[in-house]
JSON list of C-alpha atoms in Angstrom, two decimals:
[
{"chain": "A", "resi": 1, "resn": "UNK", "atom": "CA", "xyz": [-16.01, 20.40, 1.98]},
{"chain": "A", "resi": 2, "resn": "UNK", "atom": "CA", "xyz": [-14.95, 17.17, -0.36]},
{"chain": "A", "resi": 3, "resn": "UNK", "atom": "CA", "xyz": [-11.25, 17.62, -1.84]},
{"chain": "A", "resi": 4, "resn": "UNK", "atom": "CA", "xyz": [-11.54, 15.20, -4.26]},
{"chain": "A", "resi": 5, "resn": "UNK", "atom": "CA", "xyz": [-8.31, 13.18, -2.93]},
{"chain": "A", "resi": 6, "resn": "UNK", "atom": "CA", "xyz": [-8.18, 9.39, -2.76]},
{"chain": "A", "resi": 7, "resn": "UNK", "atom": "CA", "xyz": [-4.82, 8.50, -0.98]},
{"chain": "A", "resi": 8, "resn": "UNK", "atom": "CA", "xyz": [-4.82, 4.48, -0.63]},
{"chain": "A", "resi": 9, "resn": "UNK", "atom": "CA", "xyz": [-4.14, 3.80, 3.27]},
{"chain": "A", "resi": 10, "resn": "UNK", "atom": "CA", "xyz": [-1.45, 1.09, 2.54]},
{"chain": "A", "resi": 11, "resn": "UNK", "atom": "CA", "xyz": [0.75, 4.09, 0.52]},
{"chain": "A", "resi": 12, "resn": "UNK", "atom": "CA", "xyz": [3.69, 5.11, 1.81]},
{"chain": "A", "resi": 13, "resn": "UNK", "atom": "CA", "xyz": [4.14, 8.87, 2.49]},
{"chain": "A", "resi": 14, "resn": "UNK", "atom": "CA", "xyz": [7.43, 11.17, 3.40]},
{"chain": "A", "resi": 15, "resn": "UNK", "atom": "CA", "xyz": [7.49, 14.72, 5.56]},
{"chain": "A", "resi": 16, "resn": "UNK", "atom": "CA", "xyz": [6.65, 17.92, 3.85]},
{"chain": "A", "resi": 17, "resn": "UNK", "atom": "CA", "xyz": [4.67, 16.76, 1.00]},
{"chain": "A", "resi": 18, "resn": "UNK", "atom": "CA", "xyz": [2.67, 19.76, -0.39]},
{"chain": "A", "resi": 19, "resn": "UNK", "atom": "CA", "xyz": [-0.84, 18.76, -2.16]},
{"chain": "A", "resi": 20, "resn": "UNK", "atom": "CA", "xyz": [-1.37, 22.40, -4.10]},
{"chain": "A", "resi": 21, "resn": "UNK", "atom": "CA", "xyz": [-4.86, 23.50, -5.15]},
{"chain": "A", "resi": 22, "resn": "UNK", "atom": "CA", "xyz": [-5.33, 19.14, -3.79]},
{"chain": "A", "resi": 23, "resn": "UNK", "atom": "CA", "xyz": [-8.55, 18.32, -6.04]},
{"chain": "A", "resi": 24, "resn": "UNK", "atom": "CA", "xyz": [-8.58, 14.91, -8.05]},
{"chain": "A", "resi": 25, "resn": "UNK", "atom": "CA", "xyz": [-5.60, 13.53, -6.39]},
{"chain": "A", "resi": 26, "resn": "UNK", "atom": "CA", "xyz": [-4.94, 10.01, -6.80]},
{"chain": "A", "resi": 27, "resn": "UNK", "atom": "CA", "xyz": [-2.50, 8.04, -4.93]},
{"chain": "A", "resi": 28, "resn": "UNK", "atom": "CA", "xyz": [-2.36, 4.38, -5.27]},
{"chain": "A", "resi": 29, "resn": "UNK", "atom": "CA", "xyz": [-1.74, 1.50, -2.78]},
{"chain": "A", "resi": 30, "resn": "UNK", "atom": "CA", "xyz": [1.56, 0.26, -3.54]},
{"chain": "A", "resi": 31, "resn": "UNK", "atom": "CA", "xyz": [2.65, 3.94, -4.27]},
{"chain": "A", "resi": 32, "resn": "UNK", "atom": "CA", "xyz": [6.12, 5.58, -2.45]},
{"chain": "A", "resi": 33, "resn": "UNK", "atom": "CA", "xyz": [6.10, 9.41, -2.17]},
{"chain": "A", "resi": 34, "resn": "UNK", "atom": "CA", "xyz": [9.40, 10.93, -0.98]},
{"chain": "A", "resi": 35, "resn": "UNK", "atom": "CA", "xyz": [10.24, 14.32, 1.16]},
{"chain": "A", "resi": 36, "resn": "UNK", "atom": "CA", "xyz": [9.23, 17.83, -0.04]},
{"chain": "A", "resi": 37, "resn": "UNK", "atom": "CA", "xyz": [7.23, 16.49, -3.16]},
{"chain": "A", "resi": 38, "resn": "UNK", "atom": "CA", "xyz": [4.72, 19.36, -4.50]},
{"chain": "A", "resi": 39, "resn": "UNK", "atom": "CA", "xyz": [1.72, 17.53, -6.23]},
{"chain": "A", "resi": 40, "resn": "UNK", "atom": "CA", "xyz": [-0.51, 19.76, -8.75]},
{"chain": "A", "resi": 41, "resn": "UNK", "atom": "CA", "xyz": [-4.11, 19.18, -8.92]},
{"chain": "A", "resi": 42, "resn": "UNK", "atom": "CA", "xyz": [-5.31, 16.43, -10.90]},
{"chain": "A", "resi": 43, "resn": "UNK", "atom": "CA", "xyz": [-2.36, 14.04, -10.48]},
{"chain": "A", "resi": 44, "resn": "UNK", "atom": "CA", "xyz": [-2.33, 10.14, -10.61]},
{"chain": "A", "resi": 45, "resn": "UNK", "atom": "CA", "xyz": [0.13, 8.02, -9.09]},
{"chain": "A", "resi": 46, "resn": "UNK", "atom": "CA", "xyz": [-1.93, 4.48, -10.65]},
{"chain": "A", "resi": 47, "resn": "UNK", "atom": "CA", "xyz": [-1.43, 0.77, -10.77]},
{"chain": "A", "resi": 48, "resn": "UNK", "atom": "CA", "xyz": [0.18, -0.93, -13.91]},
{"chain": "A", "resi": 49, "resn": "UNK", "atom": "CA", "xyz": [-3.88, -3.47, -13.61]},
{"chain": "A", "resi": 50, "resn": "UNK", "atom": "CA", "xyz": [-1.89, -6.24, -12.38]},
{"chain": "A", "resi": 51, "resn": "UNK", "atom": "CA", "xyz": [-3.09, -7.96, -8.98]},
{"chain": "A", "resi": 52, "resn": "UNK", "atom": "CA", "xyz": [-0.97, -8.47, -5.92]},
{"chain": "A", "resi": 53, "resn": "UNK", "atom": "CA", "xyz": [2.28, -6.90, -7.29]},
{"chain": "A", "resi": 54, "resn": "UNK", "atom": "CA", "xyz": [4.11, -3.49, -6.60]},
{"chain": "A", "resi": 55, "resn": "UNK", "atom": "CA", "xyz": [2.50, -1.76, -9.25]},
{"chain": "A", "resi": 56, "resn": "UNK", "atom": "CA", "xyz": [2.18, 1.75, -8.26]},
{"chain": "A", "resi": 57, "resn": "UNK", "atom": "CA", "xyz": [5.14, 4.67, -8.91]},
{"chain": "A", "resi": 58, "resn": "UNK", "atom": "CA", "xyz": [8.00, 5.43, -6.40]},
{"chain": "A", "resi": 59, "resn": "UNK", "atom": "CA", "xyz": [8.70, 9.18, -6.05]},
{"chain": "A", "resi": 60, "resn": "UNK", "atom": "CA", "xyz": [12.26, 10.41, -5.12]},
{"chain": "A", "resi": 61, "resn": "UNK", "atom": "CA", "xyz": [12.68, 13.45, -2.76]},
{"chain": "A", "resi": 62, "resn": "UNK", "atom": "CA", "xyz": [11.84, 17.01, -3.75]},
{"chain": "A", "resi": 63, "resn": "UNK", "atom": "CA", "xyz": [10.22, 15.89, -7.26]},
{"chain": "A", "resi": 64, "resn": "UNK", "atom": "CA", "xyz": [7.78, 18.29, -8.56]},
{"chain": "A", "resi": 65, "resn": "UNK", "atom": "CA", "xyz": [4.55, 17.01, -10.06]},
{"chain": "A", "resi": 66, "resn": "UNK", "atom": "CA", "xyz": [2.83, 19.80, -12.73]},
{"chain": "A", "resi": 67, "resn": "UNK", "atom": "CA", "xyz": [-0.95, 19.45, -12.60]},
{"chain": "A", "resi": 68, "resn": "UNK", "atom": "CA", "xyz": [-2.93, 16.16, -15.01]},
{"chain": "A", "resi": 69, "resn": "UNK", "atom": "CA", "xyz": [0.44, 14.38, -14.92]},
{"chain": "A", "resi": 70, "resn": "UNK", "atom": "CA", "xyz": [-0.02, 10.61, -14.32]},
{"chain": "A", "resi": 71, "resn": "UNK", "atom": "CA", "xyz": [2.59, 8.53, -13.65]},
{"chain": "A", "resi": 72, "resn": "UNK", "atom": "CA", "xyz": [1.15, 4.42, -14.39]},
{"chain": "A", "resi": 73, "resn": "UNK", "atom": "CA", "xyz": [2.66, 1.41, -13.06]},
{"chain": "A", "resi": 74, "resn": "UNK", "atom": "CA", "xyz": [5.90, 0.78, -10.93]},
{"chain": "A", "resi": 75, "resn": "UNK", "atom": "CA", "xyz": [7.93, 3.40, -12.60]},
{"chain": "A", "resi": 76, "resn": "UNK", "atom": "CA", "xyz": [10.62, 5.63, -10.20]},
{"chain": "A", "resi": 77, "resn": "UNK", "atom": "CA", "xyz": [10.87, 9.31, -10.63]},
{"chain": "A", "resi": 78, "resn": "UNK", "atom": "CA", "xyz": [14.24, 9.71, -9.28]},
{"chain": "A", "resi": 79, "resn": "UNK", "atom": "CA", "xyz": [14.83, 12.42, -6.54]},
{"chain": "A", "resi": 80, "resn": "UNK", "atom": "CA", "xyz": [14.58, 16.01, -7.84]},
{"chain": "A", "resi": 81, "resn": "UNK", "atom": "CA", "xyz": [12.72, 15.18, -10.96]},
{"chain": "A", "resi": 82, "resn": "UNK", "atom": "CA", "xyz": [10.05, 18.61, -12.54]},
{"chain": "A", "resi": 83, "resn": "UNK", "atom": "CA", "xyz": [7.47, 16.64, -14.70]},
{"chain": "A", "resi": 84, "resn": "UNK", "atom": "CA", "xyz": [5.45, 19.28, -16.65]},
{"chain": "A", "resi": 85, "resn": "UNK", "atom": "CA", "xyz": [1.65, 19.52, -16.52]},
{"chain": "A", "resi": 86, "resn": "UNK", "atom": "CA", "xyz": [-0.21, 17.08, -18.47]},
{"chain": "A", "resi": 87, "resn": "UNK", "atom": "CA", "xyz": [2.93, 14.42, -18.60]},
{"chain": "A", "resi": 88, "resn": "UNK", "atom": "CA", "xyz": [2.33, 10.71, -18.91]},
{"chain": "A", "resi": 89, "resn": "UNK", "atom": "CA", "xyz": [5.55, 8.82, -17.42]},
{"chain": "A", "resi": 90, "resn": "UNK", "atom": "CA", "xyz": [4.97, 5.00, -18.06]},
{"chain": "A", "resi": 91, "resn": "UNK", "atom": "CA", "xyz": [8.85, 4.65, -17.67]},
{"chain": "A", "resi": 92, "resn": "UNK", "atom": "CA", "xyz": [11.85, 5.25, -14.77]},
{"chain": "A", "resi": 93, "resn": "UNK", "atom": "CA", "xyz": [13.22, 8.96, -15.11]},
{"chain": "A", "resi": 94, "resn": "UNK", "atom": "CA", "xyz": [16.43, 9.62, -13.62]},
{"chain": "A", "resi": 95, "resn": "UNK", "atom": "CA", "xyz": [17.45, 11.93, -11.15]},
{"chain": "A", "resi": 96, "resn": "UNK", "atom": "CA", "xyz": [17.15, 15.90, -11.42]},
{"chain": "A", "resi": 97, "resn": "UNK", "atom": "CA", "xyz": [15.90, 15.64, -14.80]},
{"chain": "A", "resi": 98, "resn": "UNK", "atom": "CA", "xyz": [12.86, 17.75, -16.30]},
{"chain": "A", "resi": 99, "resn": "UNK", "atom": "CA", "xyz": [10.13, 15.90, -18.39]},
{"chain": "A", "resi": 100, "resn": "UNK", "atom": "CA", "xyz": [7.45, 16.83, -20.22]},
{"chain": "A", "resi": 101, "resn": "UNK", "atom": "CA", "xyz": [4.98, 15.83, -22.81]},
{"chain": "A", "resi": 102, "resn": "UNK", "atom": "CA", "xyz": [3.30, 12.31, -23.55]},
{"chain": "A", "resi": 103, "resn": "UNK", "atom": "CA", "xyz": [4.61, 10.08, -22.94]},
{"chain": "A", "resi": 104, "resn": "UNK", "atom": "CA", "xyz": [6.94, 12.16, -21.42]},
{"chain": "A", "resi": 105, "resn": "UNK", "atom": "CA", "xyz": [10.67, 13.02, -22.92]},
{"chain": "A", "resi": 106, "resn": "UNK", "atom": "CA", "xyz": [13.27, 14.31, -21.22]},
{"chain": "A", "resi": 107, "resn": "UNK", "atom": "CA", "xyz": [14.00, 17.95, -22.04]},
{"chain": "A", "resi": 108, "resn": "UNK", "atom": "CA", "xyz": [16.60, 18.97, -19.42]},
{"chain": "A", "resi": 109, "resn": "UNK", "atom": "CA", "xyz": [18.60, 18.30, -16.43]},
{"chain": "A", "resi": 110, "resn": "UNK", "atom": "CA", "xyz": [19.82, 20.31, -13.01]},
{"chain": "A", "resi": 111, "resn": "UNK", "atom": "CA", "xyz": [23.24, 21.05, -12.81]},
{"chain": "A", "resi": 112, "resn": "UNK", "atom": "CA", "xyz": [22.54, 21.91, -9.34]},
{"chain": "A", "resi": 113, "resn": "UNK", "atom": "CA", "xyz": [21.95, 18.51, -8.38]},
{"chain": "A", "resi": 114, "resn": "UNK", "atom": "CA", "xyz": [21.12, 20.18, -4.62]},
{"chain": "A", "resi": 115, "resn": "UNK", "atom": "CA", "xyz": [18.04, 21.46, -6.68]},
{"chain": "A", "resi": 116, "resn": "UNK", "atom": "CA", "xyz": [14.59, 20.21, -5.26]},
{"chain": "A", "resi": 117, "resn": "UNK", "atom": "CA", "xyz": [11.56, 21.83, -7.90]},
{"chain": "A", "resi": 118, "resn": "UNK", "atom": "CA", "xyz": [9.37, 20.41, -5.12]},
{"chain": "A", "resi": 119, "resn": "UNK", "atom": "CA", "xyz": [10.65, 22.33, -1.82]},
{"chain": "A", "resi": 120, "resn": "UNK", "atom": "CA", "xyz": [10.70, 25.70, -3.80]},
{"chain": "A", "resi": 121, "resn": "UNK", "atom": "CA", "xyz": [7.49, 25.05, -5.84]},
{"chain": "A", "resi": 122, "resn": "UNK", "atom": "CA", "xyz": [10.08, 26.16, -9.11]},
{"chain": "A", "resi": 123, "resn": "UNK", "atom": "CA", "xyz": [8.09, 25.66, -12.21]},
{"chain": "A", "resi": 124, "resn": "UNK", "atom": "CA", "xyz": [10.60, 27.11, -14.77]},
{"chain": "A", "resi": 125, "resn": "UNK", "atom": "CA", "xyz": [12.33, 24.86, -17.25]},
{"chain": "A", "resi": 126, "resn": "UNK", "atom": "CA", "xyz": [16.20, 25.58, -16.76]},
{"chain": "A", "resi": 127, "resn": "UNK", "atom": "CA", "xyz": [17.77, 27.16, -19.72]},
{"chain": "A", "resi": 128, "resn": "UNK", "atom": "CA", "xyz": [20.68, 26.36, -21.36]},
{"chain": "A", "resi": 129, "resn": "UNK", "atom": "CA", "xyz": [22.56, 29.66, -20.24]},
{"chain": "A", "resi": 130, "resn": "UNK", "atom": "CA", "xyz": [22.18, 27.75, -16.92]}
]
C-alpha cells in the first residue's frame, strides 16, 4: 500500500513521533523534528527555494501539527507549540503557544508549560477560564 509520505533521508528525526492518518506527508532535507510530535495528514515541513542552505523548519518537542498546515523555510516552532489545521507558519513561533490561520497568528498560550499537544494528541484551543 503507498502512504503518500516523502521524508528526505538527510532529515533529522526524534523518538515517538506519531504520523496520524500519514498520507501526503512532506518532510524536507534540512528539516529537525523533535520528541512526541503528532503530524496530521497533509503536512509540509518545505524549503524556503534557496540552494545549499538550512532552509527547512525546526520542530521543538511535543508540538502538535493539525492536518494541511505547512510550515516554509527555516522557521522554529518552539517546543509545545498546537498549530491548527490548514496554518501557514512562514515565521518562528515561540514556545507553548497555539496558532492558527494564514499566515498563522497566535491565538493562545499554555500556562502549563509541562503541556505537550503532541504526546496527548490534545486538539482543543485552551480557554481563557484556563
Amino acid at each position: 500500500q503507498t502512504y503518500q509520505i516523502d521524508i528526505h533521508p538527510n532529515a533529522t528525526l526524534g523518538n515517538g513521533i506519531m504520523l496520524d492518518h500519514g498520507t501526503g506527508i512532506v518532510i524536507g532535507e534540512t528539516s529537525h523534528v523533535g520528541h512526541n510530535v503528532s503530524i496530521l495528514h497533509h503536512v509540509t515541513l518545505g524549503g524556503s527555494g534557496k540552494k545549499g542552505v538550512d532552509r527547512h523548519p525546526k520542530v521543538g518537542d511535543g508540538v502538535l501539527l493539525g492536518a494541511g498546515t505547512s510550515i516554509l523555510g527555516n522557521v522554529k516552532i518552539g517546543e509545545g507549540c498546537q498549530i491548527g489545521a490548514g496554518g501557514l507558519v512562514i515565521t518562528d513561533l515561540p514556545p507553548h503557544v497555539v496558532a492558527v490561520g494564514v499566515p498563522v497568528k497566535i491565538i493562545g498560550s499554555f500556562v502549563d508549560v509541562t503541556e505537550q499537544p503532541g504526546l496527548e494528541m490534545n486538539q482543543m484551543i485552551p480557554s481563557a477560564e484556563n
